[in-house]
mmCIF file of C-alpha atoms in Angstrom:
data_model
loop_
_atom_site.group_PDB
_atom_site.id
_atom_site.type_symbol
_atom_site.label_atom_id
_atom_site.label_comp_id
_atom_site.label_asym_id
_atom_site.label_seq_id
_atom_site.Cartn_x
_atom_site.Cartn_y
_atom_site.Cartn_z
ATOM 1 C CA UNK H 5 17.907 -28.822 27.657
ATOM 2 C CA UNK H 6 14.433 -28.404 25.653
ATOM 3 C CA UNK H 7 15.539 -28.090 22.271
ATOM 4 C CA UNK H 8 13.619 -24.241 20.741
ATOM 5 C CA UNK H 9 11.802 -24.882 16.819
ATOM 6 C CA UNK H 10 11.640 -21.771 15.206
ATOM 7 C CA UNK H 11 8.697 -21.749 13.113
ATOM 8 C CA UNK H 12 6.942 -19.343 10.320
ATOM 9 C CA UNK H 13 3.791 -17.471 11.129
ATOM 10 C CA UNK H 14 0.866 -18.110 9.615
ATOM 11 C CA UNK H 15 0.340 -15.517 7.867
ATOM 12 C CA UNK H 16 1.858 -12.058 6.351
ATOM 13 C CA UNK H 17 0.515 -9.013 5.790
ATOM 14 C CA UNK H 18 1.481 -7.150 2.062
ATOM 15 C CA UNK H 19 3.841 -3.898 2.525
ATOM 16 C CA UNK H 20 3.569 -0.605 1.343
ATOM 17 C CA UNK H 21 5.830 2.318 -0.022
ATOM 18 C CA UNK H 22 5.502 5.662 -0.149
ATOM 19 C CA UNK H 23 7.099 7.266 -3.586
ATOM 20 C CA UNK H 24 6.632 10.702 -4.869
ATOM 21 C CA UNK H 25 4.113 9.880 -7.833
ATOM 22 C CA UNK H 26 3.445 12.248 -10.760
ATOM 23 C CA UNK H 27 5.286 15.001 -8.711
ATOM 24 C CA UNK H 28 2.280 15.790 -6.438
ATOM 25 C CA UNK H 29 3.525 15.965 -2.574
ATOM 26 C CA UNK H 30 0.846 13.634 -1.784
ATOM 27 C CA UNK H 31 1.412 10.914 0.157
ATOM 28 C CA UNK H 32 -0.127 7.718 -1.362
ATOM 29 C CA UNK H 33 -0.158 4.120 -0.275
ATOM 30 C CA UNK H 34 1.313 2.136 -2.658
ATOM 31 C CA UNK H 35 1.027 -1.621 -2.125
ATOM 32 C CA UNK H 36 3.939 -4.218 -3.356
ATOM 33 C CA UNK H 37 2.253 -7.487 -4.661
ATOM 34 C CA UNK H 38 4.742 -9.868 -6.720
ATOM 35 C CA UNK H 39 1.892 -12.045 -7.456
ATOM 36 C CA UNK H 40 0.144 -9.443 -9.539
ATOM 37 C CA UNK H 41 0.806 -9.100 -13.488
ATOM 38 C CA UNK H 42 0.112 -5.541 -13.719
ATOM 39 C CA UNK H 43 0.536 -1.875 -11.944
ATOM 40 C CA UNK H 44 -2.876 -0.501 -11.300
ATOM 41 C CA UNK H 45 -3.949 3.043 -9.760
ATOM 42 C CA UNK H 46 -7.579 3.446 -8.348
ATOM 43 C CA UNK H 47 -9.101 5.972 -10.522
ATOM 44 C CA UNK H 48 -10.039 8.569 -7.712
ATOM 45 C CA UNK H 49 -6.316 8.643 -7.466
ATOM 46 C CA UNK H 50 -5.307 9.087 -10.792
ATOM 47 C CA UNK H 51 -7.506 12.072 -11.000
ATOM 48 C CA UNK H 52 -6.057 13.423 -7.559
ATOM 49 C CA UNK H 53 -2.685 13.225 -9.133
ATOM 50 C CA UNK H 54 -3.633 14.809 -12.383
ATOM 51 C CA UNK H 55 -3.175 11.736 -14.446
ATOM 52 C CA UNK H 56 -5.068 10.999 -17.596
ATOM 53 C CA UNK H 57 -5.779 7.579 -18.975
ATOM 54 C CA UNK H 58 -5.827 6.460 -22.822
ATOM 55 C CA UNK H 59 -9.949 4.107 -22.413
ATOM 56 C CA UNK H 60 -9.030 2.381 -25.421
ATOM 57 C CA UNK H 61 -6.382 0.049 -23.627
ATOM 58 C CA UNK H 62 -9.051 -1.695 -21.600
ATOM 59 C CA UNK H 63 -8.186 -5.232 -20.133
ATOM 60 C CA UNK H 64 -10.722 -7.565 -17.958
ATOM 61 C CA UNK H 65 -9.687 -8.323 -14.110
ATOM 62 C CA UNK H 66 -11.255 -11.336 -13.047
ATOM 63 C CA UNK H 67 -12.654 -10.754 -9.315
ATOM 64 C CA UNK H 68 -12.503 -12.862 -6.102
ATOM 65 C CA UNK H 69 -16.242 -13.808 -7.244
ATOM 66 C CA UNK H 70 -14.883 -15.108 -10.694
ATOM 67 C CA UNK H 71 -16.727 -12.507 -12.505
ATOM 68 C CA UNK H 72 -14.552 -10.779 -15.137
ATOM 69 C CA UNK H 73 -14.731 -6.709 -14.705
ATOM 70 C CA UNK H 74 -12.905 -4.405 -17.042
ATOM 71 C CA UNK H 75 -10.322 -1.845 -16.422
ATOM 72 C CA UNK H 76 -11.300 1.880 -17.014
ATOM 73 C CA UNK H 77 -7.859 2.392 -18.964
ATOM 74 C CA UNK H 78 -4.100 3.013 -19.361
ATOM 75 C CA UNK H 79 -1.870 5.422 -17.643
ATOM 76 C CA UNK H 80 1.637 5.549 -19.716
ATOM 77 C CA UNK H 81 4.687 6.262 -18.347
ATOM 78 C CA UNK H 82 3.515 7.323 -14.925
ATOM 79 C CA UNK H 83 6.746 8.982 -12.382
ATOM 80 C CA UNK H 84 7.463 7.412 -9.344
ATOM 81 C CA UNK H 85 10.181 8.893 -7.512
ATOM 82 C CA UNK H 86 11.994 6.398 -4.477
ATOM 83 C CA UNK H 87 14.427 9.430 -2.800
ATOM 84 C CA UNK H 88 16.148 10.966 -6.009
ATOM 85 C CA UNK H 89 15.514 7.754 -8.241
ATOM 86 C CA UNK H 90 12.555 8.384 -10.670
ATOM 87 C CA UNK H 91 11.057 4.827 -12.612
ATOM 88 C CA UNK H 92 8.720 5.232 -15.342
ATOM 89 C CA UNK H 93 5.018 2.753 -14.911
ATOM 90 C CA UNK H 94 1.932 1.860 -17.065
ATOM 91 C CA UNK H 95 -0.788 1.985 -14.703
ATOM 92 C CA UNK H 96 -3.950 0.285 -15.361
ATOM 93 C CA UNK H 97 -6.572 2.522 -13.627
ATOM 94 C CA UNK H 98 -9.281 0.588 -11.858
ATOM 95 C CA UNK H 99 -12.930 1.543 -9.987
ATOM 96 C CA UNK H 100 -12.787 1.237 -6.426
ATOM 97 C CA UNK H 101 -10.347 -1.486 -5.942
ATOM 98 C CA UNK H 102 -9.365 -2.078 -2.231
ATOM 99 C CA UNK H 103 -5.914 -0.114 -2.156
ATOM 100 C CA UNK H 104 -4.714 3.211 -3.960
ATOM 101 C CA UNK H 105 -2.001 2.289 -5.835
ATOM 102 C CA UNK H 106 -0.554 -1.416 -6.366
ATOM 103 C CA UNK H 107 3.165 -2.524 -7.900
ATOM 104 C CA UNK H 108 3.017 -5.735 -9.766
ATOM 105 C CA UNK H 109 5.282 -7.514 -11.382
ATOM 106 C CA UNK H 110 6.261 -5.071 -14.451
ATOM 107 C CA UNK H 111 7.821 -2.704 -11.377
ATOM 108 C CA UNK H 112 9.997 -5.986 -10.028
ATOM 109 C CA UNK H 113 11.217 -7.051 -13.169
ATOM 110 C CA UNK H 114 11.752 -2.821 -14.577
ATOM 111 C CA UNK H 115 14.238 -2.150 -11.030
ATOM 112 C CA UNK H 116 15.253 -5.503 -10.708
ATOM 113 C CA UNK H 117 13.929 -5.281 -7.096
ATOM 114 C CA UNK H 118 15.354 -7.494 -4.282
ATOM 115 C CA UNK H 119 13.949 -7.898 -1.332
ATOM 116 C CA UNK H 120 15.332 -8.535 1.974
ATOM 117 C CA UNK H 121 12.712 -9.565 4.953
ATOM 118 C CA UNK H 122 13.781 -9.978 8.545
ATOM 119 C CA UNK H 123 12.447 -12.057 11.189
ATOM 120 C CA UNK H 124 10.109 -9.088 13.277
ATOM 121 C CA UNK H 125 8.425 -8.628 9.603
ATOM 122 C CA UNK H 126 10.155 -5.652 8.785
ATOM 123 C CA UNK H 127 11.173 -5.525 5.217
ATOM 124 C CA UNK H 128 13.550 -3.286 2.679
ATOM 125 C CA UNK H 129 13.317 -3.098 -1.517
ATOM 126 C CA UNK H 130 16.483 -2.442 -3.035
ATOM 127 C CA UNK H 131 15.837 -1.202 -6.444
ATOM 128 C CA UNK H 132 17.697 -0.437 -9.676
ATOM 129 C CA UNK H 133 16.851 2.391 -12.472
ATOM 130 C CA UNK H 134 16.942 0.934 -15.761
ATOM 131 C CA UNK H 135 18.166 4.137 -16.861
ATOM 132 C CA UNK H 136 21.065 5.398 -14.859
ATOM 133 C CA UNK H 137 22.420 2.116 -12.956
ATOM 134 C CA UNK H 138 21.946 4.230 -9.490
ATOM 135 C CA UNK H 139 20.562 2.212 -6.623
ATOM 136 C CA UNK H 140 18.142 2.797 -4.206
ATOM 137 C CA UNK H 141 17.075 1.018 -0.649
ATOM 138 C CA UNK H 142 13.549 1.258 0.201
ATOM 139 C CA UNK H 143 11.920 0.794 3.784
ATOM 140 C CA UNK H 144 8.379 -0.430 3.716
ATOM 141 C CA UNK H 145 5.215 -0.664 5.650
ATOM 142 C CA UNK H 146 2.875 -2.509 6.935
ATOM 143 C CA UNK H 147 -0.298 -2.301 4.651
ATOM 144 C CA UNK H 148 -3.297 0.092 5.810
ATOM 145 C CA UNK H 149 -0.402 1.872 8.245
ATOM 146 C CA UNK H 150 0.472 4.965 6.437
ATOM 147 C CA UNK H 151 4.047 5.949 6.795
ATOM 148 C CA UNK H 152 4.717 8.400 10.014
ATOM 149 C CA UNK H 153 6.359 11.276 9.386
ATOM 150 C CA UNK H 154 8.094 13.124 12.380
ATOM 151 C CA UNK H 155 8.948 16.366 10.410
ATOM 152 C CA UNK H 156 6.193 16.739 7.926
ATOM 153 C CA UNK H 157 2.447 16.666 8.838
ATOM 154 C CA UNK H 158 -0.032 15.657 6.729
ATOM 155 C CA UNK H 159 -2.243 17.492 4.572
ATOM 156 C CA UNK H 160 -5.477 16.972 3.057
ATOM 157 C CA UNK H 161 -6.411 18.418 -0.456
ATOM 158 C CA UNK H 162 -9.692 18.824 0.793
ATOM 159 C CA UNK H 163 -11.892 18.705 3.949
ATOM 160 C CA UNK H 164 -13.841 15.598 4.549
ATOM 161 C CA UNK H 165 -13.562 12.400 6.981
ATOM 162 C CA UNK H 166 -10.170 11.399 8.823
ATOM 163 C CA UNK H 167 -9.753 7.747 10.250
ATOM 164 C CA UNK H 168 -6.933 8.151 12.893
ATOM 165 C CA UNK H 169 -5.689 5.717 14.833
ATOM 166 C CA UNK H 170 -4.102 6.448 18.584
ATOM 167 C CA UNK H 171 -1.622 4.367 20.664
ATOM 168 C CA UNK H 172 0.449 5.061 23.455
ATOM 169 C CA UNK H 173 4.126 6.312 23.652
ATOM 170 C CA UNK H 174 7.127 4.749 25.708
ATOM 171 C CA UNK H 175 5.416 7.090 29.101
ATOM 172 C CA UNK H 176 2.508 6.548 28.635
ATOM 173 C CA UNK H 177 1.096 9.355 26.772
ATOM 174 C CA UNK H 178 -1.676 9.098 23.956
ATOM 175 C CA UNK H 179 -0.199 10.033 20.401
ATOM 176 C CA UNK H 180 -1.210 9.356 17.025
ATOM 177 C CA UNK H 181 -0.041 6.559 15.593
ATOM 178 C CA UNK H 182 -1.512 6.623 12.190
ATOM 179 C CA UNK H 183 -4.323 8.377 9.315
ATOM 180 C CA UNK H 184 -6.151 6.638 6.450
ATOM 181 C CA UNK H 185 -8.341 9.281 4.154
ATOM 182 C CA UNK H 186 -11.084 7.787 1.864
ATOM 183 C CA UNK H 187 -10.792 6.104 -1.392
ATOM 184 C CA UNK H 188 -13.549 7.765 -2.575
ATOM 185 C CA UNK H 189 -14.639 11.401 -2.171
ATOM 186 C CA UNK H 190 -15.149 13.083 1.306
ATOM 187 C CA UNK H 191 -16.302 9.918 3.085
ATOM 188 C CA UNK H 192 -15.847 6.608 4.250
ATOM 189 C CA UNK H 193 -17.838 3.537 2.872
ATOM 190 C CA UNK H 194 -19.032 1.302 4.982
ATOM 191 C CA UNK H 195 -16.064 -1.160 3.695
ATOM 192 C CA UNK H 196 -13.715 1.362 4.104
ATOM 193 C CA UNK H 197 -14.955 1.439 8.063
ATOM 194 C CA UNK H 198 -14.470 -2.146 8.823
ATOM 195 C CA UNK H 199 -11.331 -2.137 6.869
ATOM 196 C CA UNK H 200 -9.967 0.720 9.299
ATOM 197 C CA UNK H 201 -11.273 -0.761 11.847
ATOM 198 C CA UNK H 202 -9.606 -4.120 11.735
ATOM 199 C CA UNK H 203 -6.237 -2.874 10.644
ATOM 200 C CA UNK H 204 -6.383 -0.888 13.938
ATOM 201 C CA UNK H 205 -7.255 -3.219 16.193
ATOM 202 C CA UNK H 206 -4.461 -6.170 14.657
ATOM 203 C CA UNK H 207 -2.244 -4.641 16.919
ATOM 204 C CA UNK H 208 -4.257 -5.076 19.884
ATOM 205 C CA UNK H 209 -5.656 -8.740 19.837
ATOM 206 C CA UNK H 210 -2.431 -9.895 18.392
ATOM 207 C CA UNK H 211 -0.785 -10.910 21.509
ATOM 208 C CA UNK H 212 -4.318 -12.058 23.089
ATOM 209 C CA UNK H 213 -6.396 -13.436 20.579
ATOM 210 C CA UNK H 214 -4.486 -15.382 17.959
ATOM 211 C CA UNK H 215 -7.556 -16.894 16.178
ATOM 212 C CA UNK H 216 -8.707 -13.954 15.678
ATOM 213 C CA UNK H 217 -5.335 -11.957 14.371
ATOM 214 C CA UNK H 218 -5.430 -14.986 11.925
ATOM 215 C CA UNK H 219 -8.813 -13.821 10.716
ATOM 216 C CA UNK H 220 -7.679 -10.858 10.698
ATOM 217 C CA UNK H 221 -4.927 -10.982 8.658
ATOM 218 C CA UNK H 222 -6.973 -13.526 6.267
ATOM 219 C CA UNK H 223 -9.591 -10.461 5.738
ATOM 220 C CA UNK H 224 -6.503 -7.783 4.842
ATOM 221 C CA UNK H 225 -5.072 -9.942 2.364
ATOM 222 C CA UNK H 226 -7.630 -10.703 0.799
#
């Protein structure tokens, strides 16, 4: 009998959550990312969210060019609720950076955050609150996938351009199977096109293409 090697993928996408921030019901893509050393908030968000930022507390980001670029400032002690747990962050907010909101390492080492992966990709954050010792389990997402909700339909704060992505259900029928709003004011950028575009078609070539999934994949996580 042929003996069956398991093997890893070649690549991983990042996850996302989906916490209450600030106490606004909006629903905001929040990226996990071990490997970064800070939390940092595009600042079209923060100002969505009603969040202020101190511009004295300025640090440099170096880019994927090498060119160092500075921050625009320092959110203190920024809410994120996870169910009924509530964290406190210092968000570093940032101009036009390719996600809306991204947990570094200051989040892992605050909750103490272990992480539990399975072999489909799925993956769950279990969390602690500094403050009260009370626990929390945390599904997440596949990045540039925002979260479905079956009960609750999104809502924009304002009316502009919708990226939505359609798929088909177990008969056959066309549904939605995703949104993505702009980063930036009522409209897509031309990154912010491709972006949606190749998140949406992953999916798709995945099983027929594997080259290009890889590239792909390379391109989101980047």
């Amino acid at each position: 009998m042929e003996k069956i090697i398991i093997v890893a993928s070649q690549t991983e996408g990042l996850r996302s959550v989906f916490p209450k921030i600030n106490g606004k019901p909006e629903e905001i893509e929040v990226v996990l990312d071990s490997g970064s050393q800070i939390v940092s908030m595009s600042s079209s968000v923060a100002s969505s969210l009603n969040l202020h930022w101190d511009p004295t507390r300025v640090i440099h980001m170096q880019s994927a060019n090498g060119q160092l670029q500075p921050t625009k400032g320092l959110i203190r002690n920024v809410p994120f609720e996870f169910g009924g747990l509530t964290i406190y962050l210092q968000c570093h907010v940032i101009e036009k950076p390719p996600y809306q909101v991204l947990l570094g390492r200051p989040f892992d080492t605050l909750t103490e955050s272990t992480i539990k992966n399975f072999p489909d990709g799925e993956q769950e954050v279990t969390i602690t609150c500094p403050n009260t010792g009370n626990k929390m389990t945390v599904s997440t997402f596949p990045r540039g996938k925002l979260k479905r909700s079956d009960n609750v339909k999104p809502t924009l704060r304002q009316q502009g351009e919708v990226a939505l992505q359609f798929g088909l259900d177990e008969h056959g029928e066309v549904i939605i199977t995703g949104y993505r709003l702009p980063h930036e004011g009522n409209s897509f950028s031309d990154q912010e096109v491709a972006e949606a575009y190749v998140t949406a078609a992953k999916d798709v070539i995945a099983n027929t293409d594997r080259a290009a999934a890889d590239v792909v994949d390379t391109f989101m996580n980047e």
